PDB file of C-alpha atoms in Angstrom:
ATOM      1  CA  MET A   1      44.934 107.885-171.528  1.00  0.00           C
ATOM      2  CA  LYS A   2      46.957 104.826-172.476  1.00  0.00           C
ATOM      3  CA  LYS A   3      49.449 105.627-169.710  1.00  0.00           C
ATOM      4  CA  ASN A   4      46.630 105.816-167.148  1.00  0.00           C
ATOM      5  CA  ILE A   5      45.299 102.395-168.192  1.00  0.00           C
ATOM      6  CA  VAL A   6      48.771 100.875-167.980  1.00  0.00           C
ATOM      7  CA  ALA A   7      49.267 102.437-164.544  1.00  0.00           C
ATOM      8  CA  LEU A   8      45.915 101.096-163.297  1.00  0.00           C
ATOM      9  CA  ILE A   9      46.726  97.599-164.592  1.00  0.00           C
ATOM     10  CA  THR A  10      50.147  97.747-162.901  1.00  0.00           C
ATOM     11  CA  VAL A  11      48.583  98.806-159.572  1.00  0.00           C
ATOM     12  CA  PHE A  12      45.944  96.071-159.862  1.00  0.00           C
ATOM     13  CA  ILE A  13      48.583  93.402-160.497  1.00  0.00           C
ATOM     14  CA  ALA A  14      50.649  94.662-157.554  1.00  0.00           C
ATOM     15  CA  VAL A  15      47.624  94.513-155.241  1.00  0.00           C
ATOM     16  CA  VAL A  16      46.827  90.951-156.385  1.00  0.00           C
ATOM     17  CA  ILE A  17      50.432  89.845-155.792  1.00  0.00           C
ATOM     18  CA  VAL A  18      50.559  91.386-152.308  1.00  0.00           C
ATOM     19  CA  ALA A  19      47.149  89.974-151.348  1.00  0.00           C
ATOM     20  CA  GLY A  20      48.159  86.565-152.645  1.00  0.00           C
ATOM     21  CA  GLY A  21      51.342  86.676-150.609  1.00  0.00           C
ATOM     22  CA  PHE A  22      49.443  87.438-147.405  1.00  0.00           C
ATOM     23  CA  TYR A  23      46.974  84.625-148.202  1.00  0.00           C
ATOM     24  CA  ILE A  24      49.780  82.103-148.644  1.00  0.00           C
ATOM     25  CA  ILE A  25      51.526  83.226-145.449  1.00  0.00           C
ATOM     26  CA  ASP A  26      48.287  83.104-143.463  1.00  0.00           C
ATOM     27  CA  ASN A  27      47.388  79.626-144.717  1.00  0.00           C
ATOM     28  CA  SER A  28      50.870  78.288-144.110  1.00  0.00           C
ATOM     29  CA  LYS A  29      50.532  79.360-140.475  1.00  0.00           C
ATOM     30  CA  GLY A  30      47.125  77.723-140.164  1.00  0.00           C
ATOM     31  CA  ASN A  31      48.410  74.460-141.605  1.00  0.00           C
ATOM     32  CA  GLU A  32      51.626  74.462-139.647  1.00  0.00           C
ATOM     33  CA  LYS A  33      52.642  70.871-138.906  1.00  0.00           C
ATOM     34  CA  ARG A  34      52.723  69.836-135.279  1.00  0.00           C
ATOM     35  CA  TYR A  35      55.446  67.348-134.533  1.00  0.00           C
ATOM     36  CA  VAL A  36      54.563  64.733-131.940  1.00  0.00           C
ATOM     37  CA  VAL A  37      57.418  63.744-129.653  1.00  0.00           C
ATOM     38  CA  PRO A  38      57.420  59.948-129.196  1.00  0.00           C
ATOM     39  CA  ASN A  39      57.259  58.818-125.573  1.00  0.00           C
ATOM     40  CA  ASP A  40      56.996  62.400-124.338  1.00  0.00           C
ATOM     41  CA  GLY A  41      56.815  62.303-120.533  1.00  0.00           C
ATOM     42  CA  LEU A  42      57.281  58.529-120.363  1.00  0.00           C
ATOM     43  CA  VAL A  43      59.038  57.561-117.121  1.00  0.00           C
ATOM     44  CA  SER A  44      58.727  53.762-117.005  1.00  0.00           C
ATOM     45  CA  ILE A  45      57.444  50.704-118.847  1.00  0.00           C
ATOM     46  CA  THR A  46      56.627  47.319-117.356  1.00  0.00           C
ATOM     47  CA  GLU A  47      55.944  44.300-119.541  1.00  0.00           C
ATOM     48  CA  PHE A  48      54.016  41.263-118.309  1.00  0.00           C
ATOM     49  CA  ASN A  49      53.060  37.825-119.579  1.00  0.00           C
ATOM     50  CA  ILE A  50      50.646  35.631-117.615  1.00  0.00           C
ATOM     51  CA  SER A  51      49.557  32.149-118.692  1.00  0.00           C
ATOM     52  CA  ASP A  52      49.228  28.622-117.362  1.00  0.00           C
ATOM     53  CA  GLU A  53      48.403  26.039-120.011  1.00  0.00           C
ATOM     54  CA  SER A  54      47.978  23.365-117.346  1.00  0.00           C
ATOM     55  CA  VAL A  55      44.891  25.233-116.135  1.00  0.00           C
ATOM     56  CA  THR A  56      43.505  27.108-119.124  1.00  0.00           C
ATOM     57  CA  ASP A  57      44.303  28.276-122.652  1.00  0.00           C
ATOM     58  CA  SER A  58      43.493  31.839-121.591  1.00  0.00           C
ATOM     59  CA  PHE A  59      46.407  34.273-121.328  1.00  0.00           C
ATOM     60  CA  VAL A  60      47.183  37.960-120.908  1.00  0.00           C
ATOM     61  CA  ASN A  61      50.328  39.815-121.926  1.00  0.00           C
ATOM     62  CA  GLY A  62      51.120  43.454-122.472  1.00  0.00           C
ATOM     63  CA  THR A  63      52.733  46.588-121.096  1.00  0.00           C
ATOM     64  CA  PHE A  64      52.116  49.241-118.457  1.00  0.00           C
ATOM     65  CA  PHE A  65      53.222  52.735-119.544  1.00  0.00           C
ATOM     66  CA  VAL A  66      53.730  55.390-116.861  1.00  0.00           C
ATOM     67  CA  SER A  67      53.933  59.016-117.993  1.00  0.00           C
ATOM     68  CA  LYS A  68      54.402  62.236-116.045  1.00  0.00           C
ATOM     69  CA  GLU A  69      53.088  65.706-116.839  1.00  0.00           C
ATOM     70  CA  ASN A  70      53.168  68.698-114.494  1.00  0.00           C
ATOM     71  CA  ASP A  71      53.970  66.451-111.504  1.00  0.00           C
ATOM     72  CA  ASN A  72      50.941  64.260-112.268  1.00  0.00           C
ATOM     73  CA  LEU A  73      51.223  60.568-113.170  1.00  0.00           C
ATOM     74  CA  HIS A  74      49.144  58.716-115.731  1.00  0.00           C
ATOM     75  CA  ILE A  75      49.234  54.957-116.300  1.00  0.00           C
ATOM     76  CA  LYS A  76      48.117  53.169-119.449  1.00  0.00           C
ATOM     77  CA  MET A  77      47.854  49.392-119.621  1.00  0.00           C
ATOM     78  CA  VAL A  78      47.768  47.820-123.087  1.00  0.00           C
ATOM     79  CA  ALA A  79      46.971  44.099-122.933  1.00  0.00           C
ATOM     80  CA  ASN A  80      46.790  41.364-125.537  1.00  0.00           C
ATOM     81  CA  THR A  81      44.172  38.936-124.243  1.00  0.00           C
ATOM     82  CA  ASN A  82      42.830  35.491-125.037  1.00  0.00           C
ATOM     83  CA  VAL A  83      39.842  34.081-123.175  1.00  0.00           C
ATOM     84  CA  GLU A  84      39.151  30.377-123.572  1.00  0.00           C
ATOM     85  CA  GLU A  85      35.493  29.714-124.390  1.00  0.00           C
ATOM     86  CA  LYS A  86      35.096  27.584-121.245  1.00  0.00           C
ATOM     87  CA  ASP A  87      36.697  30.311-119.130  1.00  0.00           C
ATOM     88  CA  THR A  88      33.359  31.819-118.143  1.00  0.00           C
ATOM     89  CA  GLY A  89      34.953  33.915-115.393  1.00  0.00           C
ATOM     90  CA  GLY A  90      36.798  35.996-117.974  1.00  0.00           C
ATOM     91  CA  ILE A  91      39.685  38.267-116.987  1.00  0.00           C
ATOM     92  CA  GLN A  92      39.914  40.550-113.961  1.00  0.00           C
ATOM     93  CA  PHE A  93      42.232  43.572-113.830  1.00  0.00           C
ATOM     94  CA  TYR A  94      42.711  44.836-110.251  1.00  0.00           C
ATOM     95  CA  ALA A  95      44.037  48.251-109.195  1.00  0.00           C
ATOM     96  CA  LEU A  96      44.679  50.111-105.961  1.00  0.00           C
ATOM     97  CA  GLY A  97      42.345  52.728-104.523  1.00  0.00           C
ATOM     98  CA  CYS A  98      44.806  55.556-105.237  1.00  0.00           C
ATOM     99  CA  LEU A  99      43.963  55.183-108.937  1.00  0.00           C
ATOM    100  CA  SER A 100      40.957  56.368-110.903  1.00  0.00           C
ATOM    101  CA  ILE A 101      40.001  54.913-114.279  1.00  0.00           C
ATOM    102  CA  THR A 102      39.889  57.525-117.040  1.00  0.00           C
ATOM    103  CA  ASP A 103      39.280  55.334-120.094  1.00  0.00           C
ATOM    104  CA  ILE A 104      38.610  51.731-121.128  1.00  0.00           C
ATOM    105  CA  ILE A 105      38.802  50.407-124.687  1.00  0.00           C
ATOM    106  CA  CYS A 106      38.217  46.698-125.127  1.00  0.00           C
ATOM    107  CA  SER A 107      37.411  44.152-127.799  1.00  0.00           C
ATOM    108  CA  ILE A 108      37.281  40.396-127.157  1.00  0.00           C
ATOM    109  CA  GLY A 109      36.474  38.193-130.117  1.00  0.00           C
ATOM    110  CA  GLY A 110      35.288  41.292-131.961  1.00  0.00           C
ATOM    111  CA  ASN A 111      32.733  42.029-129.223  1.00  0.00           C
ATOM    112  CA  THR A 112      32.726  45.646-128.033  1.00  0.00           C
ATOM    113  CA  SER A 113      29.426  45.538-126.147  1.00  0.00           C
ATOM    114  CA  ASP A 114      29.219  47.322-122.800  1.00  0.00           C
ATOM    115  CA  ASP A 115      27.793  44.057-121.469  1.00  0.00           C
ATOM    116  CA  TYR A 116      31.189  42.476-121.987  1.00  0.00           C
ATOM    117  CA  VAL A 117      33.053  44.864-119.675  1.00  0.00           C
ATOM    118  CA  ALA A 118      32.192  45.778-116.079  1.00  0.00           C
ATOM    119  CA  THR A 119      33.906  48.006-113.518  1.00  0.00           C
ATOM    120  CA  TRP A 120      33.660  47.539-109.780  1.00  0.00           C
ATOM    121  CA  SER A 121      34.900  49.548-106.838  1.00  0.00           C
ATOM    122  CA  THR A 122      34.926  48.945-103.113  1.00  0.00           C
ATOM    123  CA  SER A 123      36.128  50.675 -99.981  1.00  0.00           C
ATOM    124  CA  GLY A 124      37.477  49.434 -96.678  1.00  0.00           C
ATOM    125  CA  ASP A 125      40.780  48.225 -95.310  1.00  0.00           C
ATOM    126  CA  MET A 126      40.234  44.501 -95.722  1.00  0.00           C
ATOM    127  CA  GLU A 127      41.005  44.330 -99.445  1.00  0.00           C
ATOM    128  CA  LYS A 128      44.265  45.277-101.104  1.00  0.00           C
ATOM    129  CA  TYR A 129      42.616  46.291-104.372  1.00  0.00           C
ATOM    130  CA  HIS A 130      39.644  48.634-104.558  1.00  0.00           C
ATOM    131  CA  ILE A 131      39.098  48.840-108.320  1.00  0.00           C
ATOM    132  CA  MET A 132      38.383  45.986-110.718  1.00  0.00           C
ATOM    133  CA  VAL A 133      37.697  45.813-114.450  1.00  0.00           C
ATOM    134  CA  GLU A 134      36.055  42.561-115.468  1.00  0.00           C
ATOM    135  CA  VAL A 135      36.274  41.474-119.102  1.00  0.00           C
ATOM    136  CA  ALA A 136      34.468  38.660-120.951  1.00  0.00           C
ATOM    137  CA  ARG A 137      32.766  37.228-117.868  1.00  0.00           C
ATOM    138  CA  THR A 138      29.728  35.132-118.800  1.00  0.00           C
ATOM    139  CA  LEU A 139      29.320  33.254-115.516  1.00  0.00           C
ATOM    140  CA  CYS A 140      26.155  34.100-113.559  1.00  0.00           C
ATOM    141  CA  ARG A 141      25.127  36.829-115.990  1.00  0.00           C
ATOM    142  CA  PRO A 142      21.503  37.589-116.946  1.00  0.00           C
ATOM    143  CA  TYR A 143      22.690  37.899-120.560  1.00  0.00           C
ATOM    144  CA  THR A 144      24.713  35.566-122.745  1.00  0.00           C
ATOM    145  CA  PRO A 145      27.320  37.402-124.840  1.00  0.00           C
ATOM    146  CA  PRO A 146      29.573  35.186-126.967  1.00  0.00           C
ATOM    147  CA  GLY A 147      32.024  33.301-124.789  1.00  0.00           C
ATOM    148  CA  GLY A 148      35.759  33.709-125.154  1.00  0.00           C
ATOM    149  CA  GLY A 149      37.900  35.047-127.932  1.00  0.00           C
ATOM    150  CA  HIS A 150      41.081  36.952-128.648  1.00  0.00           C
ATOM    151  CA  GLY A 151      41.342  40.722-128.412  1.00  0.00           C
ATOM    152  CA  MET A 152      42.858  43.818-126.863  1.00  0.00           C
ATOM    153  CA  CYS A 153      42.138  45.755-123.698  1.00  0.00           C
ATOM    154  CA  ILE A 154      43.415  49.259-122.897  1.00  0.00           C
ATOM    155  CA  ILE A 155      42.804  50.734-119.461  1.00  0.00           C
ATOM    156  CA  GLU A 156      44.001  54.190-118.427  1.00  0.00           C
ATOM    157  CA  TYR A 157      44.382  55.468-114.882  1.00  0.00           C
ATOM    158  CA  ASP A 158      45.150  58.768-113.204  1.00  0.00           C
ATOM    159  CA  VAL A 159      47.191  58.574-109.994  1.00  0.00           C
ATOM    160  CA  ASP A 160      46.044  60.436-106.875  1.00  0.00           C
ATOM    161  CA  MET A 161      49.425  61.890-105.920  1.00  0.00           C
ATOM    162  CA  SER A 162      48.237  62.796-102.426  1.00  0.00           C
ATOM    163  CA  ALA A 163      47.339  59.149-101.739  1.00  0.00           C
ATOM    164  CA  ILE A 164      50.558  57.386-102.763  1.00  0.00           C
ATOM    165  CA  GLY A 165      52.882  59.054-100.267  1.00  0.00           C
ATOM    166  CA  ASP A 166      56.489  58.006-100.866  1.00  0.00           C
ATOM    167  CA  ALA A 167      55.561  54.944-102.944  1.00  0.00           C
ATOM    168  CA  THR A 168      57.957  54.276-105.816  1.00  0.00           C
ATOM    169  CA  SER A 169      55.796  51.590-107.414  1.00  0.00           C
ATOM    170  CA  LEU A 170      52.170  50.428-107.544  1.00  0.00           C
ATOM    171  CA  ASP A 171      50.824  46.879-107.711  1.00  0.00           C
ATOM    172  CA  PHE A 172      48.267  45.652-110.219  1.00  0.00           C
ATOM    173  CA  GLY A 173      46.543  42.274-110.090  1.00  0.00           C
ATOM    174  CA  ILE A 174      45.508  40.186-113.098  1.00  0.00           C
ATOM    175  CA  ALA A 175      43.475  36.979-112.825  1.00  0.00           C
ATOM    176  CA  PHE A 176      41.660  34.566-115.146  1.00  0.00           C
ATOM    177  CA  GLY A 177      40.845  30.895-115.530  1.00  0.00           C
ATOM    178  CA  THR A 178      37.738  28.963-114.440  1.00  0.00           C
ATOM    179  CA  GLN A 179      37.550  25.599-112.709  1.00  0.00           C
ATOM    180  CA  GLY A 180      34.059  24.600-111.644  1.00  0.00           C
ATOM    181  CA  ASP A 181      32.637  27.502-109.661  1.00  0.00           C
ATOM    182  CA  SER A 182      36.083  28.974-108.994  1.00  0.00           C
ATOM    183  CA  THR A 183      37.314  31.860-111.144  1.00  0.00           C
ATOM    184  CA  GLY A 184      40.631  33.666-111.273  1.00  0.00           C
ATOM    185  CA  VAL A 185      42.551  30.443-110.631  1.00  0.00           C
ATOM    186  CA  VAL A 186      45.522  31.854-112.582  1.00  0.00           C
ATOM    187  CA  HIS A 187      46.631  35.139-111.087  1.00  0.00           C
ATOM    188  CA  ASP A 188      49.678  37.351-110.739  1.00  0.00           C
ATOM    189  CA  THR A 189      50.760  40.670-109.279  1.00  0.00           C
ATOM    190  CA  ILE A 190      52.544  43.199-111.499  1.00  0.00           C
ATOM    191  CA  SER A 191      54.667  45.804-109.709  1.00  0.00           C
ATOM    192  CA  VAL A 192      54.825  48.955-111.831  1.00  0.00           C
ATOM    193  CA  PRO A 193      57.620  51.490-111.045  1.00  0.00           C
ATOM    194  CA  LEU A 194      56.607  55.144-110.923  1.00  0.00           C
ATOM    195  CA  TYR A 195      60.073  56.448-111.754  1.00  0.00           C
ATOM    196  CA  ASP A 196      62.688  56.192-114.480  1.00  0.00           C
ATOM    197  CA  GLN A 197      64.394  52.858-113.830  1.00  0.00           C
ATOM    198  CA  SER A 198      67.540  53.929-115.701  1.00  0.00           C
ATOM    199  CA  HIS A 199      68.448  56.171-112.748  1.00  0.00           C
ATOM    200  CA  ILE A 200      68.649  53.050-110.583  1.00  0.00           C
ATOM    201  CA  ASP A 201      70.234  50.825-113.233  1.00  0.00           C
ATOM    202  CA  ASN A 202      73.011  53.339-113.868  1.00  0.00           C
ATOM    203  CA  ALA A 203      73.695  54.059-110.197  1.00  0.00           C
TER     204      ALA A 203
END
């Protein structure tokens, strides 16, 4: 009788140990760490810095990141922005028609209202740019959000590969500054390469 009890206890302990082992293995698989590869797919970066203190205290600086995945290109612009309170025209970010906006995250002076950001698109051959994101514009608005402030703006674009042909770079326009009824008095064009520049630099 005593031997049977000891045998049963031994079997029970063995079952618990085996079951516990499977539980640990199963959980370790479920909680397996995924390692993120920094800059995975990144093919080019383009930094920019636009300001003109003789016109306005507003400025924009930042970086365009171009990444490639499965022959598709994605562009992310991260911009540090400052809009002078009197700059009622705000900041305009212009893009070509071969791009489509996939995401916009923006905060100016702590304001994240949808009223503070507007997107516009146009068609036709007369204009170079067909997409515009307008930030912190208070001129001629039916509402009055707080004017000016410092903040960040992130805009992401997908590239229509069938529309760019053999292009090796894409232009983006950035404008700001208000004088009287004129807006965008400070403006610049940023040429963003769509390829790894090191291949050219090392040639």
